[in-house]
């Protein structure tokens, strides 16, 4: 397929690379030095999102936040200005479910299809092509995109209509965020009580508390290796989406809100570009620092 790919960050680069390796022609926007190797592999650097849309049958976005998607789709020389009937826009960013529905309506008014398809699995999953992909949109569009999704992920689910993919991703981030906070508390408690947190984690991995968070991020907490797989500021953004959506739905998500506030504190303390497992450092600071 002739594919446009916009958003060549930590996640987007390996995702685009998998599509190139599968034999697809990729028209790439925002190529920088760190993503230049994709052009060497056969991708084509394009000057604007408009031209990407004009020269591609399917346009994939992998961007940081809701305003970024809005600007790329509908800003000056944006994707929408280059679309023609029958094209498909796939937003794989993690953004607001409410905004997603508005974006989809504007794209569909141009006689094009729209899918929201956020992912989970972090940089490791992106590199291994093992991402979980949560899709919202029409089934015909999903079937058209599925061969591409299969080159980037393993667990691929059409959840429902447009926006349902983003709702599922927010739910995922609630679970991940609260579990990171719980593991942080457990390991901090163990350390302050005089136990070896590495051995506590090892013991817990054999019980009902076992989880991927305890396995992967718990190890980072023990070793204090916080190079980002997923940056704290991006997870904070997702938790803010959850809190904002809860207010719009008139529901209480008290622990989600509390964890969002801890992530606010982490970003304010300079940990925004560290891995989200660095939340344990915020809890340590609340307890008077490491001992």
Coordinates of C-alpha atoms in Angstrom, one line a residue:
X1 CA 0.0 0.0 0.0
X2 CA 0.9 3.7 -0.4
X3 CA 0.9 4.9 3.1
X4 CA 1.5 8.3 4.7
X5 CA 3.0 8.3 8.2
X6 CA 3.1 11.4 10.4
X7 CA 4.8 11.3 13.8
X8 CA 8.2 9.7 13.9
X9 CA 8.9 9.8 17.6
X10 CA 10.0 7.0 19.9
X11 CA 6.9 4.9 19.0
X12 CA 6.3 6.1 15.5
X13 CA 9.8 5.3 14.1
X14 CA 9.7 1.5 14.7
X15 CA 6.1 1.3 13.6
X16 CA 6.9 3.0 10.3
X17 CA 10.0 0.8 9.9
X18 CA 7.9 -2.4 10.2
X19 CA 5.6 -1.1 7.4
X20 CA 8.6 -0.3 5.2
X21 CA 10.1 -3.8 5.9
X22 CA 6.7 -5.3 4.9
X23 CA 7.1 -3.8 1.4
X24 CA 4.8 -0.8 1.7
X25 CA 5.7 2.6 0.2
X26 CA 5.8 5.2 3.1
X27 CA 5.5 8.9 2.6
X28 CA 7.0 10.4 5.7
X29 CA 6.4 13.8 7.3
X30 CA 8.6 15.5 9.9
X31 CA 11.7 13.5 9.1
X32 CA 14.6 14.5 11.4
X33 CA 18.1 13.3 11.8
X34 CA 17.0 10.5 14.2
X35 CA 14.4 9.2 11.7
X36 CA 16.5 9.7 8.6
X37 CA 17.4 6.0 8.4
X38 CA 13.8 5.4 7.4
X39 CA 14.5 7.3 4.1
X40 CA 17.6 5.2 3.6
X41 CA 15.4 2.1 4.0
X42 CA 13.1 3.3 1.2
X43 CA 10.7 5.8 2.8
X44 CA 10.1 9.1 1.1
X45 CA 10.5 12.4 3.0
X46 CA 7.6 14.8 2.3
X47 CA 7.5 18.5 3.0
X48 CA 3.9 18.9 4.4
X49 CA 1.0 16.9 5.8
X50 CA -1.1 18.1 2.9
X51 CA 1.3 16.5 0.4
X52 CA 1.4 13.3 2.5
X53 CA -2.4 13.1 2.2
X54 CA -2.3 13.9 -1.5
X55 CA 0.2 11.2 -2.3
X56 CA -1.1 8.4 0.1
X57 CA -4.1 6.1 0.1
X58 CA -3.9 5.6 3.9
X59 CA -2.6 8.3 6.3
X60 CA -1.4 7.2 9.8
X61 CA -0.8 9.7 12.7
X62 CA 1.3 8.9 15.8
X63 CA 1.4 12.2 17.7
X64 CA 1.8 13.2 21.3
X65 CA -1.5 14.9 22.2
X66 CA -4.9 16.1 21.1
X67 CA -3.8 19.6 19.9
X68 CA -1.1 18.0 17.8
X69 CA -3.6 15.8 16.0
X70 CA -5.9 18.8 15.5
X71 CA -3.1 20.9 14.0
X72 CA -1.8 18.2 11.7
X73 CA -5.3 17.3 10.4
X74 CA -6.9 20.8 10.1
X75 CA -4.1 23.3 10.4
X76 CA -2.4 25.1 7.5
X77 CA -1.3 22.6 4.9
X78 CA -2.9 19.9 7.0
X79 CA -4.0 16.4 6.1
X80 CA -7.6 17.4 5.5
X81 CA -6.6 19.9 2.8
X82 CA -4.9 17.1 0.8
X83 CA -7.6 14.4 1.1
X84 CA -9.8 13.1 -1.7
X85 CA -12.7 10.7 -1.6
X86 CA -12.1 7.1 -0.5
X87 CA -8.9 7.7 1.6
X88 CA -8.5 6.4 5.1
X89 CA -7.1 8.4 8.1
X90 CA -5.9 6.3 11.0
X91 CA -5.0 8.1 14.3
X92 CA -2.8 5.9 16.4
X93 CA -2.1 8.6 18.9
X94 CA -3.6 8.6 22.5
X95 CA -5.9 11.6 22.6
X96 CA -9.3 12.7 23.8
X97 CA -12.2 10.4 22.9
X98 CA -14.5 13.4 22.6
X99 CA -12.2 15.3 20.3
X100 CA -11.7 12.1 18.3
X101 CA -15.4 12.0 17.4
X102 CA -15.3 15.6 16.2
X103 CA -12.2 14.9 14.1
X104 CA -13.8 11.8 12.6
X105 CA -17.0 13.7 11.6
X106 CA -14.9 16.4 9.8
X107 CA -12.9 13.8 7.9
X108 CA -15.9 11.7 7.0
X109 CA -17.6 14.8 5.6
X110 CA -14.8 14.7 3.0
X111 CA -16.1 11.2 2.0
X112 CA -13.1 9.5 3.7
X113 CA -13.0 6.9 6.5
X114 CA -11.5 7.4 9.9
X115 CA -10.2 5.0 12.6
X116 CA -8.9 5.8 16.0
X117 CA -6.4 3.1 16.9
X118 CA -4.3 3.9 20.0
X119 CA -1.8 1.4 21.1
X120 CA -0.3 -0.1 24.3
X121 CA 3.0 -1.8 24.8
X122 CA 5.4 1.1 24.8
X123 CA 8.7 1.4 22.9
X124 CA 9.5 -2.3 23.6
X125 CA 6.2 -3.3 22.0
X126 CA 6.7 -1.0 19.0
X127 CA 10.1 -2.4 18.3
X128 CA 8.9 -6.0 18.6
X129 CA 5.8 -5.4 16.6
X130 CA 3.8 -6.7 19.5
X131 CA 1.6 -3.7 20.3
X132 CA -1.9 -4.0 21.5
X133 CA -4.1 -2.0 19.1
X134 CA -7.5 -0.8 20.3
X135 CA -9.6 0.3 17.3
X136 CA -12.7 2.4 16.9
X137 CA -14.5 2.9 13.6
X138 CA -16.5 1.2 10.8
X139 CA -15.8 -2.4 10.2
X140 CA -15.0 -1.9 6.5
X141 CA -12.3 0.6 7.4
X142 CA -11.0 -1.8 10.0
X143 CA -10.7 -4.6 7.5
X144 CA -8.8 -2.4 5.1
X145 CA -6.4 -1.4 7.8
X146 CA -6.0 -4.7 9.5
X147 CA -3.1 -6.0 7.4
X148 CA -1.1 -2.9 8.4
X149 CA -2.0 -3.3 12.1
X150 CA -0.8 -6.9 11.9
X151 CA 2.7 -5.6 11.0
X152 CA 2.8 -3.4 14.1
X153 CA 0.9 -5.4 16.7
X154 CA -0.4 -8.7 18.0
X155 CA -3.6 -8.1 20.0
X156 CA -5.8 -6.2 17.6
X157 CA -9.4 -5.5 18.5
X158 CA -12.2 -3.5 16.9
X159 CA -13.9 -2.3 20.0
X160 CA -16.8 -0.4 18.5
X161 CA -17.5 2.9 16.8
X162 CA -15.2 6.0 16.4
X163 CA -13.9 7.1 19.8
X164 CA -14.2 3.7 21.4
X165 CA -10.5 2.9 20.7
X166 CA -9.5 6.1 22.6
X167 CA -11.9 5.2 25.5
X168 CA -10.3 1.8 25.7
X169 CA -6.8 3.3 25.8
X170 CA -7.8 5.7 28.6
X171 CA -9.1 2.7 30.5
X172 CA -5.8 0.9 29.9
X173 CA -3.9 3.9 31.2
X174 CA -6.0 4.1 34.3
X175 CA -5.1 0.5 35.1
X176 CA -1.5 0.9 34.3
X177 CA -1.1 4.2 36.2
X178 CA -2.8 2.9 39.3
X179 CA -0.8 -0.3 39.2
X180 CA 2.4 1.7 38.9
X181 CA 1.4 3.7 42.0
X182 CA 0.5 0.5 43.9
X183 CA 3.8 -1.2 43.0
X184 CA 5.7 2.0 44.0
X185 CA 4.0 2.0 47.4
X186 CA 4.6 -1.7 48.0
X187 CA 8.3 -1.5 47.2
X188 CA 8.8 1.7 49.1
X189 CA 7.0 0.2 52.1
X190 CA 9.3 -2.9 51.8
X191 CA 12.4 -0.8 51.7
X192 CA 11.5 1.4 54.7
X193 CA 10.5 -1.7 56.7
X194 CA 14.0 -3.1 56.2
X195 CA 13.4 -5.8 53.6
X196 CA 15.2 -6.1 50.3
X197 CA 12.8 -4.7 47.7
X198 CA 14.4 -6.9 45.0
X199 CA 13.7 -10.0 46.9
X200 CA 10.2 -8.8 47.9
X201 CA 9.5 -8.3 44.2
X202 CA 10.8 -11.7 43.4
X203 CA 8.6 -13.3 46.0
X204 CA 5.5 -11.4 44.9
X205 CA 6.0 -12.4 41.3
X206 CA 5.0 -15.9 42.3
X207 CA 1.7 -14.8 43.9
X208 CA -1.6 -13.2 43.2
X209 CA 0.1 -9.7 43.1
X210 CA 2.1 -10.7 40.0
X211 CA 1.7 -8.4 37.0
X212 CA 3.6 -7.1 34.0
X213 CA 3.9 -3.8 35.9
X214 CA 5.5 -5.6 38.8
X215 CA 7.7 -7.6 36.5
X216 CA 9.0 -4.9 34.2
X217 CA 8.5 -1.6 35.9
X218 CA 9.1 -3.0 39.4
X219 CA 12.6 -4.1 38.2
X220 CA 13.2 -0.5 37.0
X221 CA 12.2 0.8 40.4
X222 CA 14.5 -1.6 42.2
X223 CA 17.4 -0.9 40.0
X224 CA 16.5 2.8 39.6
X225 CA 16.9 2.7 35.8
X226 CA 14.4 5.2 34.6
X227 CA 15.4 5.8 31.0
X228 CA 12.0 6.1 29.3
X229 CA 10.1 3.3 27.8
X230 CA 7.1 5.6 28.3
X231 CA 7.7 9.1 29.5
X232 CA 6.0 10.3 32.7
X233 CA 4.7 13.5 31.1
X234 CA 2.9 11.4 28.4
X235 CA 1.3 9.1 31.0
X236 CA 0.3 12.2 33.0
X237 CA -1.4 13.5 29.8
X238 CA -3.4 10.2 29.6
X239 CA -4.4 10.4 33.2
X240 CA -5.6 14.0 32.6
X241 CA -7.7 12.7 29.8
X242 CA -9.3 10.2 32.2
X243 CA -10.0 12.9 34.9
X244 CA -11.4 15.3 32.3
X245 CA -13.7 12.5 30.9
X246 CA -14.8 11.5 34.3
X247 CA -15.9 15.1 35.0
X248 CA -17.8 15.2 31.7
X249 CA -19.5 11.9 32.5
X250 CA -20.3 13.0 36.1
X251 CA -18.5 10.0 37.6
X252 CA -16.0 9.7 40.4
X253 CA -12.5 8.2 39.7
X254 CA -10.8 9.1 43.0
X255 CA -7.7 7.0 42.7
X256 CA -7.2 8.0 39.1
X257 CA -7.3 11.7 40.2
X258 CA -4.9 11.0 43.0
X259 CA -2.4 9.3 40.7
X260 CA -2.7 12.1 38.2
X261 CA -1.8 14.5 41.0
X262 CA 1.3 12.4 41.9
X263 CA 2.3 12.5 38.2
X264 CA 1.9 16.3 38.3
X265 CA 4.3 16.4 41.2
X266 CA 6.7 14.1 39.3
X267 CA 6.7 16.3 36.3
X268 CA 7.1 19.4 38.5
X269 CA 10.1 17.8 40.2
X270 CA 11.9 17.3 36.9
X271 CA 10.9 13.6 36.2
X272 CA 8.7 14.3 33.2
X273 CA 11.1 12.8 30.7
X274 CA 11.9 9.8 32.8
X275 CA 10.1 6.5 32.6
X276 CA 6.7 6.5 34.4
X277 CA 8.1 3.9 36.8
X278 CA 10.0 6.9 38.4
X279 CA 6.7 7.7 40.2
X280 CA 8.3 5.8 43.1
X281 CA 10.8 8.7 43.4
X282 CA 7.9 11.1 44.0
X283 CA 6.6 8.9 46.8
X284 CA 10.1 8.8 48.3
X285 CA 10.2 12.6 48.3
X286 CA 6.8 12.7 50.1
X287 CA 8.4 10.5 52.7
X288 CA 11.5 12.6 53.2
X289 CA 13.7 11.2 50.5
X290 CA 15.6 8.0 50.1
X291 CA 17.1 6.3 53.2

